[in-house]
N, CA, C and O atoms as a DFTB+ gen file, in Angstrom:
760 C
 N C O
     1  1      95.239      58.414     133.000
     2  2      94.544      58.356     133.228
     3  2      93.271      59.139     133.263
     4  3      93.322      60.278     133.728
     5  1      92.128      58.662     132.824
     6  2      90.735      60.033     132.253
     7  2      90.563      60.472     133.657
     8  3      90.980      59.705     134.525
     9  1      89.939      61.735     134.063
    10  2      89.155      62.251     134.987
    11  2      88.506      61.167     135.278
    12  3      89.366      60.321     135.524
    13  1      87.299      60.639     135.407
    14  2      86.190      59.558     134.995
    15  2      86.359      58.827     136.143
    16  3      85.911      58.769     137.288
    17  1      87.449      58.099     135.185
    18  2      87.879      57.227     135.812
    19  2      88.718      57.402     137.632
    20  3      88.328      56.881     138.677
    21  1      89.919      58.311     137.414
    22  2      90.095      58.737     138.680
    23  2      88.634      59.130     140.093
    24  3      88.497      59.023     141.312
    25  1      87.801      59.627     138.834
    26  2      86.709      59.398     140.213
    27  2      86.040      58.466     140.648
    28  3      85.765      58.139     141.802
    29  1      85.747      57.983     139.547
    30  2      85.201      56.166     140.057
    31  2      86.028      55.349     141.041
    32  3      85.639      54.541     141.885
    33  1      87.536      55.839     140.665
    34  2      88.381      55.119     141.935
    35  2      88.915      55.880     143.428
    36  3      89.754      55.592     144.281
    37  1      87.770      57.197     143.189
    38  2      87.998      58.066     143.974
    39  2      86.366      57.600     144.941
    40  3      86.399      57.622     146.172
    41  1      85.744      57.416     144.586
    42  2      83.842      56.514     145.075
    43  2      84.583      55.040     145.284
    44  3      84.621      54.587     146.428
    45  1      85.105      54.373     144.313
    46  2      85.008      53.262     145.027
    47  2      86.204      53.363     146.700
    48  3      85.722      53.073     147.795
    49  1      87.536      53.755     146.574
    50  2      87.938      54.166     148.039
    51  2      86.993      54.478     149.033
    52  3      87.017      53.992     150.164
    53  1      85.856      55.579     148.470
    54  2      84.559      55.926     149.499
    55  2      83.687      55.109     150.179
    56  3      83.487      55.087     151.393
    57  1      83.094      54.324     149.172
    58  2      82.533      52.661     149.459
    59  2      83.193      52.510     150.726
    60  3      82.911      52.948     151.841
    61  1      85.006      51.130     149.919
    62  2      85.017      50.694     151.391
    63  2      85.637      51.304     152.615
    64  3      86.016      50.740     153.641
    65  1      85.656      52.278     152.368
    66  2      85.676      53.644     154.377
    67  2      84.354      53.577     154.301
    68  3      84.530      54.004     153.160
    69  1      83.349      53.477     154.377
    70  2      82.036      53.191     154.256
    71  2      81.765      54.831     154.582
    72  3      81.338      55.287     155.642
    73  1      82.212      55.736     153.117
    74  2      81.698      57.414     153.571
    75  2      79.661      56.717     151.933
    76  3      79.264      55.884     151.117
    77  1      79.366      57.903     152.613
    78  2      78.465      57.794     152.547
    79  2      78.416      58.560     150.704
    80  3      79.333      59.264     150.280
    81  1      76.758      58.090     149.609
    82  2      77.329      58.407     148.680
    83  2      77.558      60.286     148.373
    84  3      78.480      60.657     147.646
    85  1      76.704      61.191     148.957
    86  2      76.616      62.475     149.237
    87  2      77.456      62.474     149.467
    88  3      78.168      62.745     148.500
    89  1      78.360      62.180     150.971
    90  2      79.396      62.108     151.073
    91  2      79.990      62.854     150.025
    92  3      80.027      63.991     149.555
    93  1      80.500      61.551     149.844
    94  2      81.117      61.480     147.903
    95  2      81.705      62.211     147.572
    96  3      82.923      62.332     147.440
    97  1      80.592      63.023     147.328
    98  2      79.910      63.568     145.998
    99  2      80.459      64.729     146.326
   100  3      81.269      65.277     145.578
   101  1      79.941      65.435     147.922
   102  2      80.335      66.683     147.598
   103  2      82.190      66.596     147.830
   104  3      82.731      67.667     148.104
   105  1      83.066      65.372     147.717
   106  2      84.270      65.733     148.082
   107  2      84.967      65.722     146.673
   108  3      86.045      66.267     146.437
   109  1      84.281      65.098     145.867
   110  2      84.809      64.749     144.895
   111  2      84.572      66.503     143.952
   112  3      85.406      67.039     143.222
   113  1      83.698      66.830     144.179
   114  2      83.549      68.515     144.098
   115  2      84.079      69.714     144.336
   116  3      84.118      70.731     143.643
   117  1      84.670      69.358     145.895
   118  2      85.579      69.229     146.219
   119  2      87.050      69.777     145.330
   120  3      87.593      70.829     144.991
   121  1      87.290      67.974     145.210
   122  2      88.689      67.818     144.388
   123  2      88.432      68.113     143.112
   124  3      89.312      68.972     143.063
   125  1      87.969      68.135     142.018
   126  2      87.746      68.492     140.503
   127  2      86.708      69.999     140.244
   128  3      86.446      70.935     139.490
   129  1      86.580      69.708     140.803
   130  2      85.456      71.592     140.738
   131  2      84.427      70.849     139.667
   132  3      83.605      69.934     139.633
   133  1      84.891      71.634     139.004
   134  2      83.154      72.080     136.924
   135  2      83.038      70.533     136.933
   136  3      81.900      70.091     137.088
   137  1      84.210      69.515     136.767
   138  2      84.391      69.095     135.744
   139  2      84.385      66.963     136.824
   140  3      84.701      65.793     136.608
   141  1      83.675      68.015     138.099
   142  2      82.841      66.424     138.038
   143  2      81.428      66.027     138.071
   144  3      80.419      66.686     138.324
   145  1      81.670      64.210     137.606
   146  2      80.375      63.619     137.582
   147  2      79.381      64.594     138.550
   148  3      79.465      65.337     139.528
   149  1      78.271      64.010     137.484
   150  2      77.154      64.918     138.285
   151  2      76.297      63.900     139.025
   152  3      76.449      62.734     138.660
   153  1      75.224      64.185     140.222
   154  2      75.655      63.602     141.582
   155  2      74.501      62.247     141.438
   156  3      74.168      61.490     142.351
   157  1      73.816      62.207     139.359
   158  2      73.190      61.187     139.752
   159  2      73.994      60.059     139.015
   160  3      73.596      58.896     139.083
   161  1      75.272      60.437     138.218
   162  2      76.787      59.232     137.577
   163  2      77.237      59.287     139.404
   164  3      76.127      58.824     139.668
   165  1      77.671      59.397     140.342
   166  2      78.351      58.923     141.451
   167  2      77.212      58.317     142.262
   168  3      77.248      57.130     142.588
   169  1      76.246      59.085     142.575
   170  2      75.186      58.040     142.967
   171  2      75.389      56.793     142.260
   172  3      76.132      56.069     142.922
   173  1      74.789      55.929     140.500
   174  2      74.879      55.422     139.979
   175  2      76.365      54.114     139.952
   176  3      76.538      52.907     140.122
   177  1      77.129      55.325     139.627
   178  2      78.933      54.354     140.692
   179  2      78.808      53.419     141.782
   180  3      78.849      52.192     141.873
   181  1      78.601      54.624     142.783
   182  2      78.582      54.366     143.881
   183  2      77.857      53.188     144.186
   184  3      78.159      52.402     145.083
   185  1      76.518      53.048     143.114
   186  2      76.230      51.395     143.734
   187  2      76.399      50.996     142.872
   188  3      75.822      49.926     143.066
   189  1      76.856      50.916     141.670
   190  2      77.596      50.149     140.957
   191  2      78.554      48.652     142.100
   192  3      78.426      47.434     142.225
   193  1      79.433      49.709     142.672
   194  2      80.429      49.294     142.910
   195  2      80.573      48.771     144.260
   196  3      81.589      48.411     144.855
   197  1      78.517      48.823     144.874
   198  2      78.149      47.828     146.090
   199  2      77.826      46.788     145.870
   200  3      77.645      46.020     146.815
   201  1      77.599      46.293     144.333
   202  2      76.702      45.521     143.988
   203  2      77.355      44.573     143.341
   204  3      76.878      43.440     143.407
   205  1      78.402      44.753     142.684
   206  2      80.299      43.745     143.189
   207  2      81.025      44.940     142.109
   208  3      81.766      45.548     142.881
   209  1      81.131      45.357     141.212
   210  2      81.205      46.267     139.908
   211  2      82.787      46.264     140.443
   212  3      83.050      46.997     141.395
   213  1      83.877      45.428     139.831
   214  2      85.791      45.994     140.617
   215  2      86.505      46.981     139.187
   216  3      87.585      47.569     139.245
   217  1      85.432      46.946     137.779
   218  2      87.234      47.610     137.515
   219  2      86.581      48.695     137.212
   220  3      85.426      48.410     136.897
   221  1      87.034      51.009     137.118
   222  2      87.225      51.616     137.641
   223  2      86.988      52.240     136.116
   224  3      86.265      53.189     135.814
   225  1      87.834      51.403     135.230
   226  2      87.991      51.718     133.971
   227  2      86.708      51.568     133.308
   228  3      85.970      50.699     133.771
   229  1      86.042      52.661     131.700
   230  2      85.342      52.312     131.185
   231  2      84.623      50.760     130.491
   232  3      85.276      49.746     130.246
   233  1      82.857      50.971     130.239
   234  2      83.840      49.071     129.595
   235  2      83.275      49.554     128.786
   236  3      82.738      50.643     128.581
   237  1      83.555      47.824     127.848
   238  2      83.534      48.062     126.069
   239  2      81.893      48.035     126.296
   240  3      81.172      47.444     127.100
   241  1      81.669      48.877     125.301
   242  2      80.747      48.897     124.239
   243  2      80.944      48.872     122.910
   244  3      81.716      49.632     122.327
   245  1      80.070      47.760     122.225
   246  2      80.128      47.753     120.835
   247  2      79.410      48.124     119.877
   248  3      79.496      47.563     118.785
   249  1      78.575      49.129     120.100
   250  2      78.101      50.840     119.614
   251  2      76.730      50.512     119.156
   252  3      75.913      49.833     119.779
   253  1      76.566      51.078     117.976
   254  2      75.219      50.503     116.923
   255  2      75.928      49.944     116.125
   256  3      77.101      50.065     115.770
   257  1      74.601      48.925     115.712
   258  2      75.320      48.363     115.149
   259  2      75.533      48.420     113.385
   260  3      75.834      49.613     113.401
   261  1      75.606      48.084     111.990
   262  2      76.356      48.183     111.439
   263  2      74.832      46.695     110.623
   264  3      74.993      45.484     110.769
   265  1      73.233      47.498     109.664
   266  2      73.341      46.645     109.439
   267  2      73.545      46.309     107.520
   268  3      73.663      45.247     106.908
   269  1      73.509      47.752     107.048
   270  2      74.147      47.135     105.924
   271  2      75.486      47.556     105.501
   272  3      75.712      48.067     104.404
   273  1      76.444      47.307     106.482
   274  2      77.756      46.966     106.114
   275  2      78.172      45.866     105.675
   276  3      79.309      45.412     105.807
   277  1      77.474      45.497     105.255
   278  2      78.632      43.730     105.136
   279  2      78.235      43.449     103.832
   280  3      77.449      43.861     102.979
   281  1      79.736      41.920     104.134
   282  2      79.506      41.293     102.922
   283  2      79.173      40.858     101.249
   284  3      79.583      40.637     100.109
   285  1      78.112      40.951     102.168
   286  2      77.218      40.563     100.826
   287  2      76.458      42.710      99.415
   288  3      75.841      42.998      98.389
   289  1      77.194      43.345     100.559
   290  2      76.514      44.987     100.018
   291  2      78.424      45.659      99.834
   292  3      78.761      46.763      99.407
   293  1      79.217      44.670     100.266
   294  2      81.140      45.247      99.596
   295  2      81.002      44.639      98.390
   296  3      81.301      45.152      97.311
   297  1      80.355      43.067      98.631
   298  2      80.741      42.563      97.133
   299  2      79.483      42.839      95.881
   300  3      79.770      42.862      94.684
   301  1      78.523      42.973      96.239
   302  2      77.009      44.066      95.236
   303  2      77.960      45.954      94.770
   304  3      77.776      46.602      93.740
   305  1      78.621      46.218      95.608
   306  2      79.015      47.486      95.355
   307  2      80.090      47.348      94.506
   308  3      80.384      48.196      93.664
   309  1      80.772      46.182      94.710
   310  2      82.366      46.612      94.078
   311  2      82.484      45.473      93.360
   312  3      83.558      44.890      93.209
   313  1      80.821      44.896      92.633
   314  2      81.083      44.709      90.706
   315  2      80.033      44.788      90.145
   316  3      79.749      44.285      89.058
   317  1      78.939      45.826      91.263
   318  2      78.828      46.962      90.338
   319  2      79.523      47.736      90.144
   320  3      78.835      48.617      89.629
   321  1      81.218      48.314      90.232
   322  2      81.686      49.706      90.494
   323  2      82.849      49.053      89.305
   324  3      83.543      49.935      88.800
   325  1      83.102      47.772      88.862
   326  2      84.137      46.978      88.764
   327  2      83.366      46.807      87.420
   328  3      83.926      46.334      86.431
   329  1      81.967      47.236      87.413
   330  2      81.789      46.660      85.777
   331  2      81.879      47.765      85.278
   332  3      82.529      47.871      84.238
   333  1      81.126      49.171      85.992
   334  2      80.979      50.840      85.409
   335  2      81.742      51.080      86.367
   336  3      81.495      50.605      87.476
   337  1      82.935      51.942      86.122
   338  2      83.367      52.745      87.434
   339  2      83.022      54.374      88.066
   340  3      83.526      54.939      89.036
   341  1      81.756      54.950      86.913
   342  2      81.852      55.731      86.537
   343  2      80.655      55.833      86.942
   344  3      79.936      56.702      86.448
   345  1      80.060      54.762      88.169
   346  2      78.305      55.034      88.370
   347  2      78.529      56.739      90.168
   348  3      79.548      57.339      90.509
   349  1      77.844      56.791      90.437
   350  2      77.887      57.981      91.238
   351  2      77.631      57.385      92.193
   352  3      77.690      56.156      92.153
   353  1      77.233      58.108      93.465
   354  2      77.158      57.539      94.344
   355  2      75.624      56.738      94.775
   356  3      75.233      55.647      95.188
   357  1      74.956      58.391      94.278
   358  2      73.314      58.001      93.977
   359  2      73.478      57.150      93.726
   360  3      73.334      56.400      94.692
   361  1      73.778      56.602      92.770
   362  2      73.186      55.832      91.499
   363  2      72.869      54.337      92.188
   364  3      71.779      53.765      92.174
   365  1      74.869      53.570      93.163
   366  2      75.129      52.776      93.303
   367  2      73.716      53.106      94.830
   368  3      74.107      52.512      93.825
   369  1      73.246      53.224      95.348
   370  2      72.687      53.297      96.399
   371  2      70.930      52.736      95.570
   372  3      70.362      51.653      95.716
   373  1      70.460      54.005      94.694
   374  2      69.484      52.766      94.041
   375  2      69.495      51.652      93.736
   376  3      68.446      51.049      93.961
   377  1      70.604      50.892      93.121
   378  2      70.442      50.058      92.627
   379  2      71.330      48.661      93.887
   380  3      71.237      47.444      93.725
   381  1      71.827      49.110      94.619
   382  2      71.520      48.534      95.838
   383  2      70.319      48.451      97.453
   384  3      69.671      47.632      98.105
   385  1      70.678      50.032      97.409
   386  2      68.870      49.910      98.663
   387  2      69.114      50.180      99.579
   388  3      68.453      50.195     100.617
   389  1      70.910      50.659      99.195
   390  2      71.362      50.485     101.140
   391  2      71.231      52.451     101.381
   392  3      70.982      53.176     100.417
   393  1      71.456      53.018     102.824
   394  2      71.838      54.282     102.821
   395  2      73.448      55.717     102.067
   396  3      74.433      55.218     101.521
   397  1      73.401      56.436     102.136
   398  2      74.130      57.195     100.695
   399  2      75.219      57.371     101.841
   400  3      76.355      57.279     101.377
   401  1      75.185      57.581     103.105
   402  2      76.589      57.200     103.756
   403  2      76.974      55.820     104.510
   404  3      77.701      55.751     105.501
   405  1      76.263      54.588     103.761
   406  2      76.533      53.219     103.985
   407  2      77.501      52.794     102.763
   408  3      78.478      52.103     103.050
   409  1      77.244      53.242     101.134
   410  2      77.949      53.153     100.146
   411  2      79.145      54.271     100.249
   412  3      80.187      53.701      99.923
   413  1      79.316      55.207     100.473
   414  2      80.069      56.112     101.113
   415  2      81.879      55.118     101.360
   416  3      82.988      54.959     100.852
   417  1      80.848      54.658     102.726
   418  2      82.015      54.172     103.682
   419  2      82.573      52.770     103.280
   420  3      83.633      52.200     103.540
   421  1      81.511      52.435     102.576
   422  2      81.914      50.711     101.508
   423  2      82.954      51.160     100.502
   424  3      83.983      50.529     100.260
   425  1      82.564      52.420      99.878
   426  2      83.605      52.895      98.673
   427  2      85.477      53.285      99.589
   428  3      86.669      53.149      99.313
   429  1      84.890      53.641     100.370
   430  2      86.126      54.223     100.902
   431  2      87.238      52.786     101.851
   432  3      88.318      52.304     101.510
   433  1      86.376      52.497     103.060
   434  2      86.498      52.072     103.763
   435  2      87.525      50.427     103.975
   436  3      88.501      49.975     104.572
   437  1      86.079      49.921     102.672
   438  2      86.049      48.538     102.830
   439  2      86.946      48.296     101.406
   440  3      87.743      47.367     101.281
   441  1      86.622      49.456     100.205
   442  2      86.878      48.759      98.910
   443  2      88.540      49.890      98.761
   444  3      89.391      49.525      97.950
   445  1      88.693      50.685      99.285
   446  2      89.800      51.317      99.246
   447  2      89.750      51.729      97.569
   448  3      90.379      51.298      96.603
   449  1      88.587      52.878      97.730
   450  2      88.364      53.659      96.471
   451  2      88.480      55.376      96.748
   452  3      88.325      55.983      97.808
   453  1      88.698      55.722      95.852
   454  2      88.486      57.275      95.825
   455  2      87.675      57.310      94.559
   456  3      87.533      56.367      93.781
   457  1      86.975      58.944      94.411
   458  2      86.082      58.971      92.966
   459  2      87.203      60.330      92.666
   460  3      87.293      61.138      93.590
   461  1      87.723      60.489      91.889
   462  2      88.997      60.394      90.727
   463  2      88.426      61.589      89.301
   464  3      87.611      61.308      88.422
   465  1      89.006      62.618      89.442
   466  2      88.269      63.658      87.446
   467  2      89.525      63.310      87.381
   468  3      90.394      63.010      88.199
   469  1      89.417      63.449      85.779
   470  2      89.883      63.393      84.776
   471  2      90.708      65.021      84.231
   472  3      90.184      66.045      83.795
   473  1      91.961      64.736      84.452
   474  2      92.648      66.228      83.814
   475  2      93.428      66.216      82.608
   476  3      94.424      65.845      83.229
   477  1      93.816      66.292      81.516
   478  2      94.309      66.340      80.862
   479  2      95.668      66.509      80.993
   480  3      95.746      67.381      81.859
   481  1      96.904      66.181      80.632
   482  2      98.085      66.755      81.736
   483  2      98.521      67.478      80.225
   484  3      97.960      67.111      79.192
   485  1      99.629      68.588      80.218
   486  2      99.593      68.923      79.271
   487  2     100.943      68.509      79.358
   488  3     101.325      68.264      80.502
   489  1     102.129      68.306      78.040
   490  2     102.768      68.373      77.340
   491  2     103.780      69.249      78.200
   492  3     103.305      70.208      78.808
   493  1     104.876      69.039      78.275
   494  2     106.061      69.820      78.138
   495  2     106.992      69.289      78.043
   496  3     107.517      68.244      78.429
   497  1     107.316      70.607      77.125
   498  2     108.665      70.262      75.971
   499  2     110.106      71.150      76.473
   500  3     110.284      72.362      76.594
   501  1     111.010      69.996      76.695
   502  2     112.787      70.311      76.488
   503  2     113.017      71.383      75.285
   504  3     112.284      71.715      74.354
   505  1     114.606      71.881      75.754
   506  2     115.088      73.121      74.581
   507  2     115.030      72.462      73.398
   508  3     114.276      72.977      72.573
   509  1     115.668      71.359      73.027
   510  2     115.281      70.453      72.104
   511  2     114.114      70.435      71.180
   512  3     113.969      70.915      70.056
   513  1     113.302      69.736      71.970
   514  2     111.319      69.815      71.230
   515  2     111.661      70.565      71.038
   516  3     112.135      70.566      69.902
   517  1     111.790      71.726      71.705
   518  2     110.471      73.451      70.643
   519  2     111.777      73.391      69.647
   520  3     111.364      73.289      68.492
   521  1     112.829      73.413      69.686
   522  2     113.698      74.137      68.308
   523  2     113.561      72.605      67.757
   524  3     114.621      72.314      68.310
   525  1     113.116      71.192      67.057
   526  2     112.590      70.773      66.047
   527  2     111.746      70.681      65.416
   528  3     111.614      70.122      64.328
   529  1     110.534      71.652      66.508
   530  2     109.488      71.799      66.137
   531  2     109.879      73.060      65.481
   532  3     110.177      72.765      64.324
   533  1     109.969      73.872      65.606
   534  2     110.171      74.885      65.465
   535  2     110.799      75.068      63.757
   536  3     110.343      75.864      62.936
   537  1     112.102      73.971      63.493
   538  2     112.428      73.928      62.524
   539  2     112.125      72.977      61.149
   540  3     112.395      72.947      59.948
   541  1     111.040      71.888      62.632
   542  2     110.130      72.078      61.378
   543  2     108.832      72.490      60.827
   544  3     108.511      71.726      59.917
   545  1     107.920      73.464      61.050
   546  2     106.872      74.637      60.636
   547  2     107.979      75.424      59.846
   548  3     107.678      75.590      58.664
   549  1     109.211      75.957      60.232
   550  2     109.569      76.343      59.109
   551  2     110.534      76.200      57.831
   552  3     111.322      77.082      57.490
   553  1     110.312      74.565      56.953
   554  2     110.408      73.608      56.445
   555  2     109.656      73.693      55.530
   556  3     109.616      73.851      54.309
   557  1     108.675      73.466      56.939
   558  2     107.411      72.906      55.664
   559  2     106.755      73.906      54.679
   560  3     106.076      73.258      53.883
   561  1     106.701      75.116      54.447
   562  2     106.269      75.780      53.386
   563  2     107.048      75.652      51.668
   564  3     106.490      75.743      50.574
   565  1     108.620      75.393      52.022
   566  2     109.417      75.059      50.824
   567  2     109.445      72.975      50.872
   568  3     110.423      72.531      50.271
   569  1     108.810      72.234      51.294
   570  2     108.896      71.239      51.571
   571  2     107.694      70.774      51.024
   572  3     107.574      69.558      50.879
   573  1     106.540      71.720      50.608
   574  2     105.198      71.465      50.614
   575  2     104.420      72.189      49.629
   576  3     103.192      72.259      49.575
   577  1     105.785      73.037      48.394
   578  2     105.299      73.883      47.932
   579  2     104.292      73.750      47.136
   580  3     103.410      74.594      46.980
   581  1     104.390      72.342      46.412
   582  2     103.831      71.456      44.500
   583  2     102.530      70.584      44.857
   584  3     101.687      70.196      44.047
   585  1     102.547      70.343      46.329
   586  2     101.329      70.455      46.986
   587  2     100.601      71.189      47.027
   588  3      99.454      70.805      46.800
   589  1     100.780      72.419      47.285
   590  2      99.404      73.376      47.471
   591  2      99.163      74.441      45.907
   592  3      98.696      75.539      45.606
   593  1      99.821      73.272      45.259
   594  2      98.559      73.203      42.976
   595  2      98.063      73.163      43.841
   596  3      97.594      74.177      44.359
   597  1      97.948      71.849      44.413
   598  2      96.843      70.935      43.930
   599  2      95.988      71.350      45.145
   600  3      96.164      70.406      44.374
   601  1      95.158      71.787      46.344
   602  2      94.451      71.947      46.823
   603  2      93.430      72.174      46.505
   604  3      93.562      72.642      45.374
   605  1      92.543      72.162      46.723
   606  2      91.665      72.749      46.040
   607  2      90.580      72.891      47.719
   608  3      90.295      72.086      48.606
   609  1      90.211      74.575      47.425
   610  2      89.435      75.034      48.878
   611  2      87.833      74.366      48.054
   612  3      87.540      74.031      46.907
   613  1      87.180      74.419      49.238
   614  2      85.789      74.931      48.849
   615  2      84.973      75.974      49.741
   616  3      85.795      76.621      50.391
   617  1      83.756      76.355      50.000
   618  2      82.989      77.146      50.560
   619  2      82.076      76.297      51.236
   620  3      80.993      76.755      51.600
   621  1      82.339      75.283      51.417
   622  2      81.269      74.922      52.106
   623  2      82.289      74.609      53.428
   624  3      83.501      74.449      53.281
   625  1      81.514      74.541      54.914
   626  2      81.981      74.372      56.794
   627  2      81.239      73.651      57.025
   628  3      80.053      73.973      56.962
   629  1      81.757      71.924      57.520
   630  2      81.318      70.772      58.130
   631  2      81.664      70.952      59.466
   632  3      82.610      70.308      59.921
   633  1      80.646      72.224      60.604
   634  2      81.097      71.964      61.802
   635  2      80.277      70.641      62.529
   636  3      79.060      70.635      62.710
   637  1      81.120      69.624      62.871
   638  2      80.564      68.565      64.310
   639  2      80.634      68.855      65.130
   640  3      81.648      69.096      65.784
   641  1      78.430      69.031      65.680
   642  2      78.808      69.450      66.817
   643  2      79.170      68.184      67.723
   644  3      78.869      67.052      67.344
   645  1      80.086      68.507      69.406
   646  2      80.913      67.846      69.324
   647  2      80.695      68.360      71.481
   648  3      81.041      69.474      71.872
   649  1      80.223      67.507      72.263
   650  2      79.710      67.915      72.975
   651  2      80.702      67.134      74.504
   652  3      80.436      66.130      75.165
   653  1      81.755      68.027      74.608
   654  2      82.999      66.859      75.938
   655  2      82.134      67.044      77.040
   656  3      81.240      67.841      77.325
   657  1      82.770      65.887      77.674
   658  2      82.321      66.154      78.387
   659  2      82.552      66.515      79.603
   660  3      83.699      66.224      79.943
   661  1      81.335      67.538      81.195
   662  2      82.605      67.801      82.457
   663  2      83.651      66.273      82.843
   664  3      83.864      65.127      82.447
   665  1      84.217      67.663      84.309
   666  2      85.276      65.898      84.813
   667  2      84.146      65.734      85.876
   668  3      84.386      64.750      86.575
   669  1      83.028      66.353      86.220
   670  2      81.785      65.700      87.001
   671  2      80.933      64.395      86.008
   672  3      80.195      63.551      86.518
   673  1      81.222      64.481      84.637
   674  2      80.586      62.910      83.978
   675  2      82.448      61.999      83.674
   676  3      82.475      60.846      83.242
   677  1      83.690      62.725      83.972
   678  2      83.786      61.801      83.133
   679  2      84.992      61.157      84.696
   680  3      85.815      60.290      84.403
   681  1      84.967      61.448      85.548
   682  2      85.259      61.106      86.618
   683  2      85.087      59.869      87.874
   684  3      84.413      60.039      88.890
   685  1      85.650      58.946      87.632
   686  2      85.330      57.642      88.278
   687  2      85.806      56.796      89.438
   688  3      86.292      57.245      90.476
   689  1      85.614      55.540      89.150
   690  2      86.707      55.461      91.183
   691  2      87.862      53.824      91.144
   692  3      87.948      52.621      90.901
   693  1      88.255      54.566      91.420
   694  2      90.338      54.087      91.528
   695  2      90.491      54.540      92.681
   696  3      90.287      55.317      93.613
   697  1      91.303      53.022      91.786
   698  2      92.395      53.214      93.757
   699  2      93.696      54.437      93.751
   700  3      94.362      54.347      92.720
   701  1      94.114      55.415      94.590
   702  2      94.925      55.975      94.827
   703  2      96.037      55.776      94.027
   704  3      96.816      54.849      94.248
   705  1      96.275      57.038      92.563
   706  2      97.971      56.626      92.130
   707  2      98.264      55.948      90.987
   708  3      99.284      55.562      90.417
   709  1      96.293      55.887      90.689
   710  2      95.951      54.750      88.886
   711  2      96.049      55.519      87.838
   712  3      95.257      56.453      87.712
   713  1      97.111      55.257      86.817
   714  2      97.360      56.938      85.938
   715  2      96.814      55.550      84.989
   716  3      97.112      54.357      85.041
   717  1      95.707      56.484      83.959
   718  2      95.596      55.660      82.054
   719  2      95.325      56.719      81.198
   720  3      94.373      57.488      81.062
   721  1      96.760      56.518      80.470
   722  2      96.370      56.736      78.892
   723  2      97.625      57.601      79.190
   724  3      98.720      57.346      79.692
   725  1      96.857      59.089      78.525
   726  2      97.382      60.656      78.460
   727  2      96.583      61.250      79.541
   728  3      96.551      62.475      79.654
   729  1      95.603      60.093      80.758
   730  2      95.179      61.359      81.018
   731  2      95.368      61.023      82.430
   732  3      95.700      59.853      82.621
   733  1      95.221      61.872      83.619
   734  2      95.456      62.184      84.581
   735  2      94.307      61.618      85.315
   736  3      93.163      61.651      84.861
   737  1      94.763      60.866      86.965
   738  2      93.364      60.661      87.208
   739  2      94.008      61.561      88.512
   740  3      95.223      61.637      88.692
   741  1      92.961      62.257      89.430
   742  2      93.502      63.434      90.758
   743  2      93.121      62.789      91.774
   744  3      93.223      61.585      91.541
   745  1      92.611      63.060      93.100
   746  2      91.953      63.215      93.929
   747  2      91.255      63.719      94.110
   748  3      91.362      64.934      93.951
   749  1      89.538      62.924      94.763
   750  2      88.611      64.266      95.035
   751  2      88.535      64.214      96.021
   752  3      88.995      63.122      96.357
   753  1      88.075      64.973      97.189
   754  2      87.201      64.124      98.374
   755  2      85.354      63.982      98.094
   756  3      84.638      64.577      97.288
   757  1      85.005      62.878      99.197
   758  2      83.415      63.368      98.913
   759  2      82.657      64.456      99.115
   760  3      81.478      64.461      98.763
């Protein structure tokens, strides 16, 4: 039982025994010490019980209504992410027109998606595979000795510019534990 529920029970008891609100507050201070309700709240509870309140438990509160997390926005974000899973939360905010936190809540809580970054998974070779690779490398010079004489070398070097993606650029929204090809996706916190 919560401390405030106990205090409200004591207030209701004092009201039924014709003890004043001021005396009730003093008795609560003696019984609960520093955890006592403020005098204003004791008087308010005393008044509520006098007017007919029967429950000592906390009243149901609906909380602040959510205005941007509705089915229309959830469906729109789901459609955008399915079309392009590399969109950032900022991109989705600009496209849908709701707050960053709302988009984040929709992605995480309603759609069950996480932002995942790609990472190459190294292939671990067992002993036999390693041995086969060594034997193949040793056999190659003798097998291709006739071909070496036909190779023409040149003095020009062509280097193509390749700008690989960073892990942030390659990150996507995926369900937990989804793998794609030889690239493994791992969880990243928002």
